[in-house]
XYZ file of C-alpha atoms in Angstrom:
422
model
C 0.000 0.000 0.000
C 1.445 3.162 -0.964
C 0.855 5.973 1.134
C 1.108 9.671 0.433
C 1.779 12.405 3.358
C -1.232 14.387 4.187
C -1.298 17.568 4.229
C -0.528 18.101 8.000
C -1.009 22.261 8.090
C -3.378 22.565 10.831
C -1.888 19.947 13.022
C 1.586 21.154 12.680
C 0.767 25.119 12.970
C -1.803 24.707 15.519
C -1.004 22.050 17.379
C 1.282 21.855 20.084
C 4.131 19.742 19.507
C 3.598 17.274 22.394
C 1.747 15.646 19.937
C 2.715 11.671 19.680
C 0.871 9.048 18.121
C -0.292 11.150 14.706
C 3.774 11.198 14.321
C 3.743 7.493 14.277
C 0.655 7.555 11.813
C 1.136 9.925 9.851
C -2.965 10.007 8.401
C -5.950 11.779 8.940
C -8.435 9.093 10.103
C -12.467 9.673 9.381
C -13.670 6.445 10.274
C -13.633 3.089 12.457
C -15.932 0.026 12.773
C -14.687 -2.866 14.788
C -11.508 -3.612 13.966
C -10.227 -1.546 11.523
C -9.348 2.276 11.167
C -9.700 4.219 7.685
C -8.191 7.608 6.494
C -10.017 10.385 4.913
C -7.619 8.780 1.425
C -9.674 5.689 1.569
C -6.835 3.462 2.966
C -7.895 0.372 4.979
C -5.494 0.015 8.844
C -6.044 -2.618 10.912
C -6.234 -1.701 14.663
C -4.175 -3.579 16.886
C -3.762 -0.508 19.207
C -7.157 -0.209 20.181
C -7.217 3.217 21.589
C -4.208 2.108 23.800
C -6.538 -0.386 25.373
C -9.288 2.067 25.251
C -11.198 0.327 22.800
C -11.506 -3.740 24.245
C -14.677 -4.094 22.386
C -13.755 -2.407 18.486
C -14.424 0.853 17.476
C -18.064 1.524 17.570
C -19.300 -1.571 18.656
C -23.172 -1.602 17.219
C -24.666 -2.639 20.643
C -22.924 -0.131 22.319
C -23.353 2.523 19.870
C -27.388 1.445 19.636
C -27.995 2.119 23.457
C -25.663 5.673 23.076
C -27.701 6.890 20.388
C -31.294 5.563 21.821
C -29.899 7.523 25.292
C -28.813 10.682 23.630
C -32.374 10.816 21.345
C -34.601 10.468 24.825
C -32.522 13.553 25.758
C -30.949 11.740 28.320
C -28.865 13.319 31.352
C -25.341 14.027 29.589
C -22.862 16.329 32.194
C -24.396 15.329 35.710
C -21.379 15.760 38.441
C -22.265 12.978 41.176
C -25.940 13.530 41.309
C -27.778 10.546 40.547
C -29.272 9.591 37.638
C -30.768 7.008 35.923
C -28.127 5.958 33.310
C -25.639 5.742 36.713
C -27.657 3.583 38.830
C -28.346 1.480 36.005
C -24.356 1.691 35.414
C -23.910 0.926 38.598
C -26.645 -2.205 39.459
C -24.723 -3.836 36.276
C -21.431 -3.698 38.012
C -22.672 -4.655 40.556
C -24.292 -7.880 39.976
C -22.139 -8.994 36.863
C -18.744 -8.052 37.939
C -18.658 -7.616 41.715
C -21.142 -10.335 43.148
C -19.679 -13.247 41.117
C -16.014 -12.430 41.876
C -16.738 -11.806 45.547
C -15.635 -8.084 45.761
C -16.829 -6.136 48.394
C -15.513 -2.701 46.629
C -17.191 0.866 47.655
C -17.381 2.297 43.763
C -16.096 6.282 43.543
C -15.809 8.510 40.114
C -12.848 10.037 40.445
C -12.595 12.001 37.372
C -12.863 10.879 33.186
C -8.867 9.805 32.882
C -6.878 6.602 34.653
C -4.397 9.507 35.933
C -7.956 10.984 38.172
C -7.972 7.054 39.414
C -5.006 6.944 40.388
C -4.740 10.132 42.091
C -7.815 9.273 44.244
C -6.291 6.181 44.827
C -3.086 7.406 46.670
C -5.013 10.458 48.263
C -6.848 7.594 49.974
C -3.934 5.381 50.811
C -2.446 8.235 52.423
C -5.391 9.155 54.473
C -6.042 5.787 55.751
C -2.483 5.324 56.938
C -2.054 8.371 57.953
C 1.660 7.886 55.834
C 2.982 9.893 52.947
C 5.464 7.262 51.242
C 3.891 4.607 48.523
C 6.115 1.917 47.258
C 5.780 1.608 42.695
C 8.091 -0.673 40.676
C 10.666 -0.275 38.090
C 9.188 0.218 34.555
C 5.827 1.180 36.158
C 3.582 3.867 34.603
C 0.540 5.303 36.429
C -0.206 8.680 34.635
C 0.708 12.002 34.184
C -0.361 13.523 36.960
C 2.177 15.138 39.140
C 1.261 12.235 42.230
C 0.639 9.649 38.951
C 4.063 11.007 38.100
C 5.508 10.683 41.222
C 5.038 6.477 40.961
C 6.124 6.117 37.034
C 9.584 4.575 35.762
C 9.854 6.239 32.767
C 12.647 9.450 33.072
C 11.306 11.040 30.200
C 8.002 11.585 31.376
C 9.556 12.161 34.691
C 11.299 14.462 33.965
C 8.215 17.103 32.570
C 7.225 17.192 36.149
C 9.478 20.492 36.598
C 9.524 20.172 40.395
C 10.768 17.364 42.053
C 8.767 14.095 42.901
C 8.270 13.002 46.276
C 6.843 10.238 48.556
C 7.244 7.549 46.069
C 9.753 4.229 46.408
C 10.406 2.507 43.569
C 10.940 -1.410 44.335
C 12.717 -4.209 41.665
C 9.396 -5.507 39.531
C 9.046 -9.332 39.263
C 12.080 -10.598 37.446
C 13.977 -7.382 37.352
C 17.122 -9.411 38.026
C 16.069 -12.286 35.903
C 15.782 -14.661 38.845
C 19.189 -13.935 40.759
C 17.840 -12.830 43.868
C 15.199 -13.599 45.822
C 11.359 -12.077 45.692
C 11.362 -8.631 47.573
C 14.556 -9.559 49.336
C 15.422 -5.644 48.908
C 12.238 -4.791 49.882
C 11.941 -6.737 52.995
C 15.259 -5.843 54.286
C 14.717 -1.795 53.963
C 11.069 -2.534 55.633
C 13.619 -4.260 58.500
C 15.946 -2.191 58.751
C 15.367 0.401 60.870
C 18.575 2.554 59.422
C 17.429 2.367 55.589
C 15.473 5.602 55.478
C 12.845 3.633 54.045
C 9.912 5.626 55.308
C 6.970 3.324 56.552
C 4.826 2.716 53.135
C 1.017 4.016 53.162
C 0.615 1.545 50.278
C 1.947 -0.311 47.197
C 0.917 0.654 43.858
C 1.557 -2.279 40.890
C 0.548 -3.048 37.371
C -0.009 -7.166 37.120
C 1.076 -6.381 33.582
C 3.388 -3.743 33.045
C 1.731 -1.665 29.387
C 4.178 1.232 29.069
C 7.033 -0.596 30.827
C 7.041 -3.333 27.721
C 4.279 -5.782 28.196
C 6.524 -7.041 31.234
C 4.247 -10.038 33.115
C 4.069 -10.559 36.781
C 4.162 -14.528 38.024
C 1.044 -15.429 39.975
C 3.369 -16.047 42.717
C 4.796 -13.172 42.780
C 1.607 -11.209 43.325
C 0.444 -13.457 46.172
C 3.891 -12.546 48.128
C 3.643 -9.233 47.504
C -0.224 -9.745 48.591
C 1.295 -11.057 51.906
C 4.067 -8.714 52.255
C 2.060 -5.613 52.464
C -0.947 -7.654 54.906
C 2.199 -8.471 56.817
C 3.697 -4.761 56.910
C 0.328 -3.345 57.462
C 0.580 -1.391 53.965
C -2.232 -1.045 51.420
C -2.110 -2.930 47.960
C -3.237 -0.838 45.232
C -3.722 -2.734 41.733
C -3.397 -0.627 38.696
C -6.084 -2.057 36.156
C -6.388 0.942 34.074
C -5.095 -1.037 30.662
C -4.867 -4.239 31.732
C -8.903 -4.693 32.868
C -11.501 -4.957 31.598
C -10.628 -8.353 30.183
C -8.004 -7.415 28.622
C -5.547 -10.464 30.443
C -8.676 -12.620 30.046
C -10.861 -12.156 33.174
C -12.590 -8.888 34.035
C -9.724 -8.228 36.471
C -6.048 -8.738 35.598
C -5.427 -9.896 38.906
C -7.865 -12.208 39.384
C -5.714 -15.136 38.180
C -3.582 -14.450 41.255
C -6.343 -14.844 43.292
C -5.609 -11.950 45.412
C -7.478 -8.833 46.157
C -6.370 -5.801 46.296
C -7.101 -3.103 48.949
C -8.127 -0.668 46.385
C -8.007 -1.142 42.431
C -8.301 1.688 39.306
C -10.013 1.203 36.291
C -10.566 3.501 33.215
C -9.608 3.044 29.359
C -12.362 0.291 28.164
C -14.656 0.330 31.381
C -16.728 2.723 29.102
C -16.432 0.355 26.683
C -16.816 2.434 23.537
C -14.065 5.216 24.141
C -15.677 7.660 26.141
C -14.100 9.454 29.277
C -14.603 7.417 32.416
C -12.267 6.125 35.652
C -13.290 4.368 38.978
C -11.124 3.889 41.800
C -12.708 0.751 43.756
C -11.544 0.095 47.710
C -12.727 -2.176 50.342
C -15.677 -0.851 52.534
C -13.313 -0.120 55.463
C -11.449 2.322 53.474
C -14.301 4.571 52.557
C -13.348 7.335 55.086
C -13.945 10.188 52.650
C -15.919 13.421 53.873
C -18.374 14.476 51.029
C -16.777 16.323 48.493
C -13.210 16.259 49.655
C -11.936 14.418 46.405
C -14.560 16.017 43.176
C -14.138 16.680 39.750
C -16.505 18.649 37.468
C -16.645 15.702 34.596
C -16.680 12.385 37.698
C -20.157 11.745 36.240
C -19.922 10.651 32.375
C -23.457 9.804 31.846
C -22.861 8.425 28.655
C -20.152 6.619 29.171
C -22.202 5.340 32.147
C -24.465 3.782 29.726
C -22.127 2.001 27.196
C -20.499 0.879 29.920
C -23.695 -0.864 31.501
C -24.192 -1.826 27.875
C -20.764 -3.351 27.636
C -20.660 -5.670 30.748
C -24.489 -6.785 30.341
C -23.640 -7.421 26.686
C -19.768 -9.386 27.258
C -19.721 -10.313 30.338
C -22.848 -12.100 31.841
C -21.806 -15.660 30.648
C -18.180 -15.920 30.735
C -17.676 -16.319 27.066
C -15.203 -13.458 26.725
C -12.409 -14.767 29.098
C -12.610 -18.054 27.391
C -12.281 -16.319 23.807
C -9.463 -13.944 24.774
C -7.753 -16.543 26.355
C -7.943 -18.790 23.128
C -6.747 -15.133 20.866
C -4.418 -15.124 23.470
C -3.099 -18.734 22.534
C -3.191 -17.376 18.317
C -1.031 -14.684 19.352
C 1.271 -16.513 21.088
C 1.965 -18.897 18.971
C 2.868 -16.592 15.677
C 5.032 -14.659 17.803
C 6.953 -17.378 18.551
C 7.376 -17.950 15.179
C 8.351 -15.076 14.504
C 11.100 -15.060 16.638
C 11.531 -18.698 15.658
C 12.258 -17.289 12.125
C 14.685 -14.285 13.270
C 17.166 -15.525 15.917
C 19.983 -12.895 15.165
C 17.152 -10.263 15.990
C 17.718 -11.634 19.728
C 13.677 -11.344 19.888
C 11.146 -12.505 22.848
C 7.904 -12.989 23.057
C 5.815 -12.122 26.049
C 2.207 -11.654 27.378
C -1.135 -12.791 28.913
C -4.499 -12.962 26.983
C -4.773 -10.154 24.720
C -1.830 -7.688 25.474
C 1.004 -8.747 24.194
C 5.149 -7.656 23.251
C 7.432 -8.932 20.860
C 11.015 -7.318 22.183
C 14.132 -6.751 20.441
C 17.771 -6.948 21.463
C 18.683 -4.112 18.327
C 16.568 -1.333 20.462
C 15.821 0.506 17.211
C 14.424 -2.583 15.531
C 10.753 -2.361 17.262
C 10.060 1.547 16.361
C 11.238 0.390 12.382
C 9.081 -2.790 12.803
C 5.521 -0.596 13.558
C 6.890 2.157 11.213
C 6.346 -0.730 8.233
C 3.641 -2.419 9.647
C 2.204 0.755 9.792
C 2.971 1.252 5.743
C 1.892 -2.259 5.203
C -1.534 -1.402 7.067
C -1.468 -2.626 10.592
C -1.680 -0.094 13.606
C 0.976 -1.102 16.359
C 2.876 0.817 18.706
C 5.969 0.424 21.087
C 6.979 0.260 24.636
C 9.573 -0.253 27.282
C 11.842 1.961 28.812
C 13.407 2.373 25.276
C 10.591 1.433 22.874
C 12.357 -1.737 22.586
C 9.218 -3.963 22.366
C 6.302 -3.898 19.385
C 2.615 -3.968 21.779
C 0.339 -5.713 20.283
C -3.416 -4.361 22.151
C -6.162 -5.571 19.155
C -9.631 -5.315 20.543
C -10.774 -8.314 22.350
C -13.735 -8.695 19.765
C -10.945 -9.156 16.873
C -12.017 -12.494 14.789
C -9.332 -15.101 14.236
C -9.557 -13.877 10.598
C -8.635 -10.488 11.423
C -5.947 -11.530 14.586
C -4.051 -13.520 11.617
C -4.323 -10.713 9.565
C -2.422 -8.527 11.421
C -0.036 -11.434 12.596
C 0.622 -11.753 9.067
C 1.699 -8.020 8.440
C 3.869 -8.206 11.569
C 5.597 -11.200 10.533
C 5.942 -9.732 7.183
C 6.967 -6.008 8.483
C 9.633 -7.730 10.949
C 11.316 -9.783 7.677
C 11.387 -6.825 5.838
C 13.202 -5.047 8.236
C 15.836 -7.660 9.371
């Protein structure tokens, strides 16, 4: 497919140039339906970004978009704050009894704000206030937002770094396998908690992704969550679970961590809990934890009414009957296997292939290989972008309603974009 430079003007006089992802794709999209992406020139792209997990169930997913548009025609309740309304209690009873209930989760539900950064913010304000504490533990390659506290508990120097004042209160701890099995589980960890000369400040709470997105699709073991699970009931610190990207289903089960069979203190959502792209965060907690006085954590846009009802849409639609794990689990599987290939194929390239159910990273030794791997696959039609601490690793997010057709499809065009750039 040959693609010719649009004619940028707007975007590149008007537009500030923090700009990222419309550097990587350099098109001006008009449309998307399910899967697929299509520029204003009439070229086709296959999506396996998804809205960087935004998008679980495709770009306008018909159900979803039926029950938006039947909502918005009644003239129903759009900006709303916290008051209640009908499209949030109806949110909310769905959550309720097809997420919560089944799984056993006692969580107290709060709106924090639209973005996973307002979730997360929330979620250490609370921490803090509980414990009465200041310090929370994060983990190396970890990325929680933009926020300056979000900030404060991200890896990643370069975004760090556009903090302009210095970042405070926040540990940062050796994530599962950081030293590739040479030392023991949370051996550092332990001994600064000991140690009453490390100037390890007692921890309000741990913060953790069970799959690290930004840090390079870097998995936790199973074990490794249920120590730190035990470490922080034993050290009397909270255990916050980062779900933003990785919920949803996007591991398989609603909850990433659910295959640990842990739970967490408190846990954020956002990205694909509206399930069709709209603005929306929760931060969940544990009844106990619920010591907020009304008001003292708000937000002008904490009430999305329409994301409230694609979201209700969403879970009543994929997630009453367990059929989604079991498929994203078995795309899971696809994906797995032609990565493997793929590095099969390419052993010089020094790749590795790495993920749980639907997110996925194919990682490089040559650190410039990934970013020339999406730039083709980008050329050749196939939306991916890259990750770790040096953009080391091609993500692979498609939208957990991708067919098998449309997974190999893309697999295909990867396979093909990494040959052609060996």
């Amino acid at each position: 497919m040959t693609i010719t430079p649009p004619a940028l003007s707007v975007f590149e006089t008007l537009e500030s140039e923090v700009r990222s992802y419309c550097r990587s794709w350099p098109a001006v999209f008009d449309r998307a339906q399910g899967s697929y992406m299509y520029d204003e020139d009439g070229h086709t792209y296959l999506d396996f970004f998804a809205g960087a997990g935004a998008l679980n169930y495709g770009h306008n997913n018909p159900v979803l978009k039926r029950a938006l548009i039947d909502y918005i025609e009644r003239d129903g309740v759009t900006h709303g704050l916290d008051m209640g309304t009908t499209a949030k209690r109806a949110f909310l009873e769905s959550f309720q009894n097809t997420i919560l209930r089944p799984r056993d989760l006692p969580y107290k539900v709060m709106f924090p704000g639209p973005t996973g950064a307002n979730a997360v913010e929330a979620a250490l304000k609370l921490a803090r206030k509980v414990k009465g504490r200041e310090s929370i533990v994060s983990f190396t390659n970890a990325f929680h937002g933009m926020s300056l506290g979000a900030l404060a508990v991200t890896g990643n120097s370069m975004k760090r770094a556009g903090a302009g004042i210095p970042l405070v209160h926040g540990t940062p701890m050796p994530f599962d396998n950081y030293f590739e099995g040479r030392v023991p589980d949370f051996l550092w960890f332990e001994r600064l908690l000991e140690d009453q000369g490390s100037g390890l400040n007692q921890p309000a709470a741990v913060i953790v992704e069970t799959v690290q997105g930004e840090g390079g699709i870097n998995v936790a073991r199973a074990e490794w969550l249920r120590a730190l699970a035990d470490l922080c009931k034993r050290r009397d610190m909270l255990l916050i679970v980062d779900d933003i990207q990785m919920g949803c289903g996007r591991t398989g089960a609603f909850f990433s961590f659910e295959e640990a069979g842990i739970t967490p203190d408190i846990v954020t959502l956002s990205k694909s809990i509206s399930g069709y792209g709209l603005p929306m965060s929760l931060t969940l907690f544990k009844p106990e934890l619920d010591i907020w006085e009304p008001g003292e954590h708000n937000g002008t846009f904490r009430g999305n009414n329409p994301a409230f009802v694609t979201s209700a849409a969403a879970l009543d639609t994929y997630w009453a009957d367990g059929q989604m794990e079991k498929q994203t689990i078995a795309r899971g599987e696809q994906v797995e296997q032609a990565l493997n290939a793929i590095v099969e194929e390419h052993p010089r390239l020094g790749g590795n292939a790495r993920g749980r159910g639907l997110a996925w990273g194919l990682e490089f030794a040559d650190k410039d290989r990934a970013n020339k791997v999406a730039a083709r696959a980008f050329e050749l039609g196939l939306l991916i972008e890259t990750s770790g601490p040096q953009s080391e690793v091609v993500k692979l997010l498609p939208p957990l309603t991708v067919t098998p057709e449309e997974l190999d499809e893309g697999l295909r065009i990867l396979a093909r974009a990494v040959r052609e750039t060996a």
